[in-house]
Short mmCIF file of C-alpha atoms and ligand atoms in Angstrom, two decimals:
data_model
loop_
_atom_site.label_atom_id
_atom_site.label_comp_id
_atom_site.label_asym_id
_atom_site.label_seq_id
_atom_site.Cartn_x
_atom_site.Cartn_y
_atom_site.Cartn_z
CA MET A 1361 169.90 170.86 87.20
CA GLU A 1362 168.99 174.48 86.08
CA LEU A 1363 167.05 174.49 82.69
CA GLN A 1364 168.15 176.39 79.72
CA LYS A 1365 167.51 177.33 76.36
CA GLY A 1366 169.16 175.03 73.82
CA GLU A 1367 169.04 171.22 73.34
CA VAL A 1368 166.32 169.30 75.04
CA PRO A 1369 167.53 166.25 76.49
CA GLU A 1370 165.87 163.06 75.94
CA LYS A 1371 164.30 162.65 79.35
CA TYR A 1372 162.24 165.59 78.84
CA ILE A 1373 160.73 164.54 75.62
CA GLN A 1374 157.11 163.36 76.18
CA LYS A 1375 156.45 160.10 74.13
CA ASP A 1376 152.70 159.31 74.60
CA ARG A 1377 151.75 162.51 72.86
CA ASP A 1378 148.46 161.79 70.98
CA GLY A 1379 149.66 163.07 67.39
CA GLU A 1380 148.92 166.91 68.34
CA PRO A 1381 151.82 169.05 69.38
CA LEU A 1382 151.68 169.69 73.27
CA ASP A 1383 151.61 173.57 72.60
CA ALA A 1384 148.64 173.55 70.00
CA LYS A 1385 145.97 176.45 70.65
CA PHE A 1386 143.49 174.71 72.63
CA PRO A 1387 139.95 176.49 73.53
CA ALA A 1388 139.91 178.16 76.87
CA MET A 1389 137.68 176.96 79.58
CA ASP A 1390 134.38 178.46 80.22
CA ILE A 1391 134.56 178.72 84.13
CA PRO A 1392 132.57 181.40 86.28
CA VAL A 1393 134.11 184.17 88.12
CA ILE A 1394 132.90 183.85 92.05
CA ASP A 1395 132.71 186.97 94.18
CA LEU A 1396 133.63 185.71 97.62
CA ASP A 1397 131.98 188.94 99.11
CA LEU A 1398 128.83 187.74 98.00
CA LEU A 1399 129.28 184.57 99.43
CA ARG A 1400 130.15 186.22 102.84
CA THR A 1401 126.93 188.15 103.39
CA SER A 1402 123.33 187.54 103.18
CA PRO A 1403 121.81 184.12 102.10
CA THR A 1404 119.90 185.91 99.31
CA SER A 1405 122.80 187.76 97.78
CA SER A 1406 124.46 184.46 97.93
CA ALA A 1407 122.13 182.24 96.39
CA HIS A 1408 122.96 182.85 92.84
CA GLU A 1409 126.80 182.50 93.56
CA LEU A 1410 126.12 179.30 94.91
CA VAL A 1411 124.27 178.13 92.05
CA LYS A 1412 127.16 179.30 90.02
CA LEU A 1413 129.78 177.41 92.41
CA ARG A 1414 127.88 174.07 92.29
CA SER A 1415 127.71 174.43 88.51
CA ALA A 1416 131.28 174.97 87.94
CA LEU A 1417 132.84 172.39 90.54
CA SER A 1418 130.31 169.77 88.88
CA SER A 1419 131.48 170.16 85.44
CA TRP A 1420 134.99 171.81 85.28
CA GLY A 1421 136.05 171.19 88.99
CA CYS A 1422 137.00 174.81 89.25
CA PHE A 1423 136.53 178.44 89.49
CA GLN A 1424 138.00 181.84 89.68
CA ALA A 1425 137.66 183.60 92.92
CA ILE A 1426 137.50 187.54 93.22
CA ASN A 1427 136.97 189.81 96.36
CA HIS A 1428 138.81 187.34 98.00
CA GLY A 1429 140.35 189.82 100.58
CA MET A 1430 143.62 190.49 98.86
CA THR A 1431 144.68 193.47 96.64
CA PRO A 1432 145.85 193.18 93.42
CA GLU A 1433 148.90 194.85 94.48
CA PHE A 1434 149.71 192.41 97.24
CA LEU A 1435 149.06 189.77 94.57
CA ASP A 1436 151.86 191.37 92.43
CA LYS A 1437 154.07 191.15 95.61
CA VAL A 1438 153.58 187.51 95.68
CA ARG A 1439 154.14 187.18 92.10
CA ASP A 1440 157.70 189.28 92.50
CA VAL A 1441 158.96 187.43 95.44
CA THR A 1442 158.33 184.18 93.55
CA LYS A 1443 160.21 185.41 90.38
CA GLN A 1444 163.13 187.01 92.50
CA PHE A 1445 163.71 183.84 94.33
CA PHE A 1446 163.96 181.92 91.12
CA GLU A 1447 166.17 184.38 89.73
CA LEU A 1448 168.53 183.73 92.50
CA PRO A 1449 171.96 182.07 91.47
CA LEU A 1450 171.66 178.36 91.60
CA GLU A 1451 174.00 177.93 94.49
CA GLN A 1452 171.82 180.47 96.63
CA LYS A 1453 168.71 178.30 95.86
CA LYS A 1454 170.58 174.98 96.83
CA LYS A 1455 170.75 176.25 100.39
CA TYR A 1456 167.13 175.37 100.47
CA SER A 1457 167.29 172.01 98.60
CA LYS A 1458 164.95 169.17 99.56
CA GLU A 1459 166.97 166.44 101.32
CA ALA A 1460 166.82 162.84 100.53
CA ASN A 1461 163.34 161.36 100.78
CA GLU A 1462 161.98 164.84 101.86
CA ILE A 1463 159.29 166.71 99.47
CA GLN A 1464 159.89 170.18 101.34
CA GLY A 1465 162.47 172.27 99.78
CA TYR A 1466 163.65 173.60 96.52
CA GLY A 1467 164.34 171.24 93.49
CA ASN A 1468 162.97 169.35 90.71
CA GLU A 1469 160.06 166.64 91.09
CA ILE A 1470 160.88 163.45 92.64
CA VAL A 1471 161.94 160.69 90.16
CA LEU A 1472 160.11 157.47 90.74
CA SER A 1473 161.72 155.41 87.75
CA ASP A 1474 164.22 155.19 84.86
CA GLU A 1475 161.50 155.60 82.36
CA GLN A 1476 159.86 158.82 83.87
CA LYS A 1477 159.74 161.75 81.57
CA LEU A 1478 160.61 164.80 83.50
CA ASP A 1479 158.89 168.26 83.66
CA TRP A 1480 160.32 171.46 82.51
CA SER A 1481 160.19 173.14 85.77
CA GLU A 1482 161.86 174.00 89.18
CA SER A 1483 159.97 174.34 92.47
CA LEU A 1484 160.02 175.32 96.00
CA TYR A 1485 157.81 173.35 98.19
CA LEU A 1486 156.93 174.50 101.84
CA VAL A 1487 154.32 173.69 104.61
CA ILE A 1488 152.67 176.78 105.81
CA GLN A 1489 149.99 175.38 108.11
CA PRO A 1490 149.90 174.34 110.81
CA GLU A 1491 152.53 176.98 111.75
CA ASP A 1492 154.34 174.60 114.38
CA GLN A 1493 155.20 172.37 111.12
CA ARG A 1494 156.84 175.04 109.17
CA LYS A 1495 160.50 174.30 108.53
CA LEU A 1496 161.75 177.79 108.45
CA LYS A 1497 165.21 176.84 107.48
CA LEU A 1498 163.93 176.13 103.81
CA TRP A 1499 161.82 179.24 103.74
CA PRO A 1500 164.24 181.62 101.67
CA GLU A 1501 165.93 184.71 103.23
CA LYS A 1502 166.21 186.41 99.93
CA PRO A 1503 164.28 188.28 98.70
CA GLU A 1504 164.10 189.71 102.23
CA VAL A 1505 160.40 189.99 102.07
CA PHE A 1506 159.78 186.51 101.10
CA ARG A 1507 159.17 185.37 104.48
CA SER A 1508 156.47 187.96 105.91
CA ILE A 1509 154.84 187.90 102.36
CA LEU A 1510 154.46 184.35 102.44
CA HIS A 1511 153.28 184.50 106.14
CA GLU A 1512 150.68 187.04 105.20
CA TYR A 1513 149.63 185.21 102.09
CA SER A 1514 149.10 182.00 104.29
CA THR A 1515 146.99 183.86 106.69
CA ASN A 1516 144.59 185.19 103.84
CA LEU A 1517 144.30 181.94 102.49
CA GLN A 1518 143.27 180.68 105.84
CA LEU A 1519 140.20 183.02 105.77
CA ILE A 1520 139.56 182.15 102.20
CA THR A 1521 139.81 178.41 102.37
CA LYS A 1522 136.85 178.58 105.44
CA VAL A 1523 134.65 180.64 102.97
CA VAL A 1524 135.25 178.45 100.15
CA PHE A 1525 134.56 175.31 102.01
CA LYS A 1526 131.49 176.70 103.73
CA ALA A 1527 130.10 177.86 100.37
CA MET A 1528 130.71 174.26 98.86
CA ALA A 1529 128.70 172.72 101.69
CA SER A 1530 125.90 175.34 101.25
CA SER A 1531 125.70 174.64 97.42
CA LEU A 1532 125.23 171.15 98.12
CA LYS A 1533 122.51 172.05 100.89
CA LEU A 1534 124.59 170.63 103.43
CA GLU A 1535 125.61 171.88 106.84
CA GLU A 1536 128.14 174.66 106.29
CA ASN A 1537 131.05 173.01 108.52
CA CYS A 1538 130.98 169.51 106.96
CA PHE A 1539 134.04 169.75 104.69
CA LEU A 1540 135.93 171.51 107.64
CA ASP A 1541 134.78 169.04 110.21
CA GLN A 1542 135.68 166.16 107.90
CA TYR A 1543 139.30 167.42 107.24
CA GLY A 1544 140.20 168.51 110.58
CA GLU A 1545 141.52 171.56 112.26
CA SER A 1546 144.93 170.85 111.58
CA ALA A 1547 144.57 170.04 108.28
CA LYS A 1548 148.04 170.63 106.29
CA VAL A 1549 148.55 173.62 103.88
CA LYS A 1550 151.30 173.22 101.49
CA ALA A 1551 152.61 175.93 99.09
CA LYS A 1552 154.49 175.13 96.00
CA PHE A 1553 156.18 177.92 94.01
CA ASN A 1554 156.82 176.81 90.47
CA LEU A 1555 158.80 178.19 87.76
CA TYR A 1556 158.52 176.75 84.11
CA PRO A 1557 161.70 178.64 82.26
CA PRO A 1558 161.33 179.26 78.60
CA CYS A 1559 161.59 175.93 76.74
CA PRO A 1560 163.21 175.55 73.23
CA ARG A 1561 160.48 172.57 72.19
CA PRO A 1562 157.02 173.47 73.81
CA ASP A 1563 155.48 171.08 71.17
CA LEU A 1564 157.40 168.05 72.95
CA VAL A 1565 157.87 169.03 76.59
CA LEU A 1566 155.80 169.79 79.39
CA GLY A 1567 156.11 172.03 82.24
CA HIS A 1568 154.09 169.78 84.45
CA LYS A 1569 152.82 166.28 83.57
CA PRO A 1570 148.88 165.37 83.41
CA HIS A 1571 147.81 164.72 86.96
CA ALA A 1572 144.75 165.53 89.44
CA ASP A 1573 145.74 166.77 92.70
CA GLY A 1574 145.85 164.85 96.12
CA SER A 1575 144.50 167.56 98.03
CA ALA A 1576 140.73 168.57 98.95
CA ILE A 1577 141.04 171.88 97.12
CA THR A 1578 143.87 173.80 95.59
CA LEU A 1579 144.58 177.68 95.30
CA ILE A 1580 146.53 178.88 92.41
CA LEU A 1581 148.12 182.14 91.76
CA GLN A 1582 148.68 182.27 88.22
CA ASP A 1583 151.27 184.17 86.38
CA LYS A 1584 150.02 187.48 85.18
CA ASN A 1585 151.19 187.45 81.70
CA THR A 1586 151.97 183.80 80.54
CA GLU A 1587 149.24 181.21 80.26
CA GLY A 1588 150.24 177.53 80.45
CA LEU A 1589 147.71 175.61 83.06
CA GLN A 1590 145.23 173.07 80.99
CA PHE A 1591 142.46 171.18 82.09
CA LEU A 1592 141.04 167.86 80.63
CA LYS A 1593 137.40 167.50 80.14
CA ASP A 1594 135.75 165.21 77.84
CA ASN A 1595 139.13 164.13 76.50
CA GLN A 1596 139.96 167.66 74.99
CA TRP A 1597 142.29 170.17 76.66
CA PHE A 1598 141.01 173.41 77.69
CA ARG A 1599 143.46 176.50 78.74
CA ALA A 1600 142.74 178.20 82.08
CA PRO A 1601 142.51 181.87 81.19
CA ILE A 1602 144.39 184.40 83.31
CA ILE A 1603 142.60 186.77 85.43
CA PRO A 1604 145.38 188.81 87.34
CA GLU A 1605 143.28 189.75 90.38
CA ALA A 1606 141.75 186.26 90.66
CA LEU A 1607 142.65 182.90 92.67
CA PHE A 1608 142.23 180.05 90.61
CA ILE A 1609 140.74 177.27 92.87
CA ASN A 1610 140.14 173.66 91.95
CA ILE A 1611 138.97 170.56 93.41
CA GLY A 1612 141.26 167.58 94.37
CA ASP A 1613 140.65 164.05 94.70
CA GLN A 1614 139.74 164.56 98.38
CA ALA A 1615 136.70 166.90 98.06
CA GLU A 1616 135.61 164.67 94.89
CA ILE A 1617 135.27 161.72 97.45
CA SER A 1618 133.55 163.73 99.95
CA SER A 1619 131.08 165.17 97.65
CA ASN A 1620 130.21 161.45 96.32
CA GLY A 1621 131.44 162.70 93.14
CA ILE A 1622 129.29 165.56 92.57
CA PHE A 1623 132.47 167.74 92.58
CA LYS A 1624 135.29 166.81 89.91
CA SER A 1625 138.88 166.42 90.39
CA LEU A 1626 139.95 167.02 86.90
CA VAL A 1627 143.29 166.18 85.19
CA HIS A 1628 145.17 169.04 84.40
CA ARG A 1629 148.97 169.92 82.99
CA VAL A 1630 151.13 172.87 82.43
CA VAL A 1631 152.52 173.50 79.00
CA THR A 1632 155.52 175.52 78.32
CA ASN A 1633 156.44 178.32 76.16
CA SER A 1634 159.40 179.12 73.93
CA GLU A 1635 159.61 182.81 74.59
CA ARG A 1636 158.60 183.50 78.25
CA GLY A 1637 159.10 181.72 81.34
CA ARG A 1638 156.00 181.14 83.73
CA ILE A 1639 155.75 181.40 87.60
CA SER A 1640 152.92 179.97 89.63
CA LEU A 1641 151.92 179.44 93.32
CA ALA A 1642 149.81 176.33 94.13
CA VAL A 1643 148.60 175.89 97.53
CA PHE A 1644 147.01 172.60 98.41
CA TYR A 1645 144.75 172.00 101.30
CA ILE A 1646 145.39 168.52 102.50
CA PRO A 1647 143.22 167.00 105.43
CA GLU A 1648 144.44 165.46 108.41
CA ILE A 1649 145.94 162.07 107.45
CA ASP A 1650 144.03 160.09 110.15
CA LYS A 1651 140.40 161.42 109.34
CA ASP A 1652 138.17 159.26 107.49
CA ILE A 1653 137.53 160.83 104.13
CA GLU A 1654 134.30 159.45 102.51
CA PRO A 1655 131.12 160.90 100.82
CA PHE A 1656 128.70 162.66 103.07
CA GLU A 1657 125.86 160.52 104.17
CA LYS A 1658 123.41 163.02 102.78
CA LEU A 1659 124.91 162.83 99.32
CA VAL A 1660 124.15 159.02 99.06
CA ASN A 1661 120.87 157.93 98.15
CA GLU A 1662 119.02 155.71 95.83
CA SER A 1663 119.68 157.86 92.42
CA ARG A 1664 123.20 158.59 93.58
CA PRO A 1665 124.76 155.63 95.05
CA ARG A 1666 127.81 155.69 97.29
CA LEU A 1667 130.79 155.89 94.63
CA TYR A 1668 133.82 156.03 97.17
CA LYS A 1669 135.04 153.84 100.22
CA ILE A 1670 136.47 155.25 103.39
CA ILE A 1671 139.94 156.44 102.87
CA LYS A 1672 142.70 157.69 105.30
CA ASN A 1673 146.04 159.14 104.57
CA TYR A 1674 145.36 159.84 100.93
CA PRO A 1675 148.90 161.28 100.12
CA ASN A 1676 150.37 157.60 100.88
CA ILE A 1677 147.81 156.02 98.70
CA TYR A 1678 148.43 158.84 96.01
CA LEU A 1679 152.17 158.15 95.84
CA GLN A 1680 151.58 154.29 95.33
CA TYR A 1681 149.31 154.86 92.55
CA TYR A 1682 151.04 157.67 90.87
CA GLN A 1683 154.35 155.76 90.99
CA GLN A 1684 152.20 152.81 89.12
CA GLY A 1685 150.72 155.18 86.54
CA LYS A 1686 147.32 154.72 87.66
CA ARG A 1687 144.99 157.53 89.08
CA PRO A 1688 145.05 157.58 92.57
CA ILE A 1689 141.26 157.90 92.93
CA GLU A 1690 140.73 154.54 91.51
CA ALA A 1691 141.95 153.34 94.97
CA ALA A 1692 138.99 155.02 96.60
CA LYS A 1693 136.34 153.83 94.04
CA MET A 1694 133.81 151.15 95.39
O1 AKG B 639 151.35 175.84 87.60
C1 AKG B 639 150.25 175.76 87.64
O2 AKG B 639 149.57 176.74 87.08
C2 AKG B 639 149.62 174.46 88.18
C3 AKG B 639 150.51 173.65 88.81
C4 AKG B 639 149.91 172.11 89.42
O3 AKG B 639 148.78 171.76 88.87
C5 AKG B 639 150.56 171.42 90.49
O4 AKG B 639 151.44 172.08 91.02
O5 AKG B 639 149.86 170.62 91.23
FE1 FE2 B 640 148.04 170.25 90.11
#
């Protein structure tokens, strides 16, 4: 259904709020801005960035990346095509609808039970890598530049994810390819375009329910004007600040496992706003499903025992646990 201003149907009203309205003004996260250019250059110039990166990923599990190789103008184009797609008449968007039991395509979140509270959002979910797994018939033809912009964005993210995984490894004093090798050359990269329309009851309704990502890492292009993303740390919600030219990068469960829990995959959610809608583009980097995902041996020692088992096909585990209302990463704990 298309979400409109007006009455909010019961199915969207969150019950287990802890007293506080969902749109309370929470503090902003204090996370660093990391310059990817400094990470690409000499070891000496990157040393300081690596310390910042390790500290950010072990406390907040996220950071903002600048000098990632995409211009602010290009990021605005990505935001524009996202907006233009969601502004198409519903009939046109439905041409790209998810088919039964499919996650790729346009629509609302998957409903797994009758009691499930619904998110105030629409999304378009597309595999972007490996290229031969793209389902082009689900890639919008309107706006006309949608496909070429997404292709260019995807090419850029391929380079960026390599830099980020190598830096994550170096910050842990590990061999720089260890994350990339564990996750495989054909790791899946999925793009999720989100629209959170204005909502008449932001105090009661969420744009995206609390969850941690099942990816290794997620790269988010945030709306330039409207905040909404929040992270839970020590039982308190914090707002993710907007830096228009930055990519917001967060750790998902699989990188928490590989790092033996040093990097944190935090629970996050998206709140709504009564005046303005919000768009975002989240890109998930998902290891090959037949790879063994487990803590790097060098990160297991007497002072830091092994916290996670070997797991395979985490997306499958994720769905089962999520369905039961449990945190999927529990399945991997020793
Ligand atoms: O909209 C956002 O900023 C983040 C969305 C998100 O957390 C997700 O799709 O997993
Ligand atoms: Fe997420």
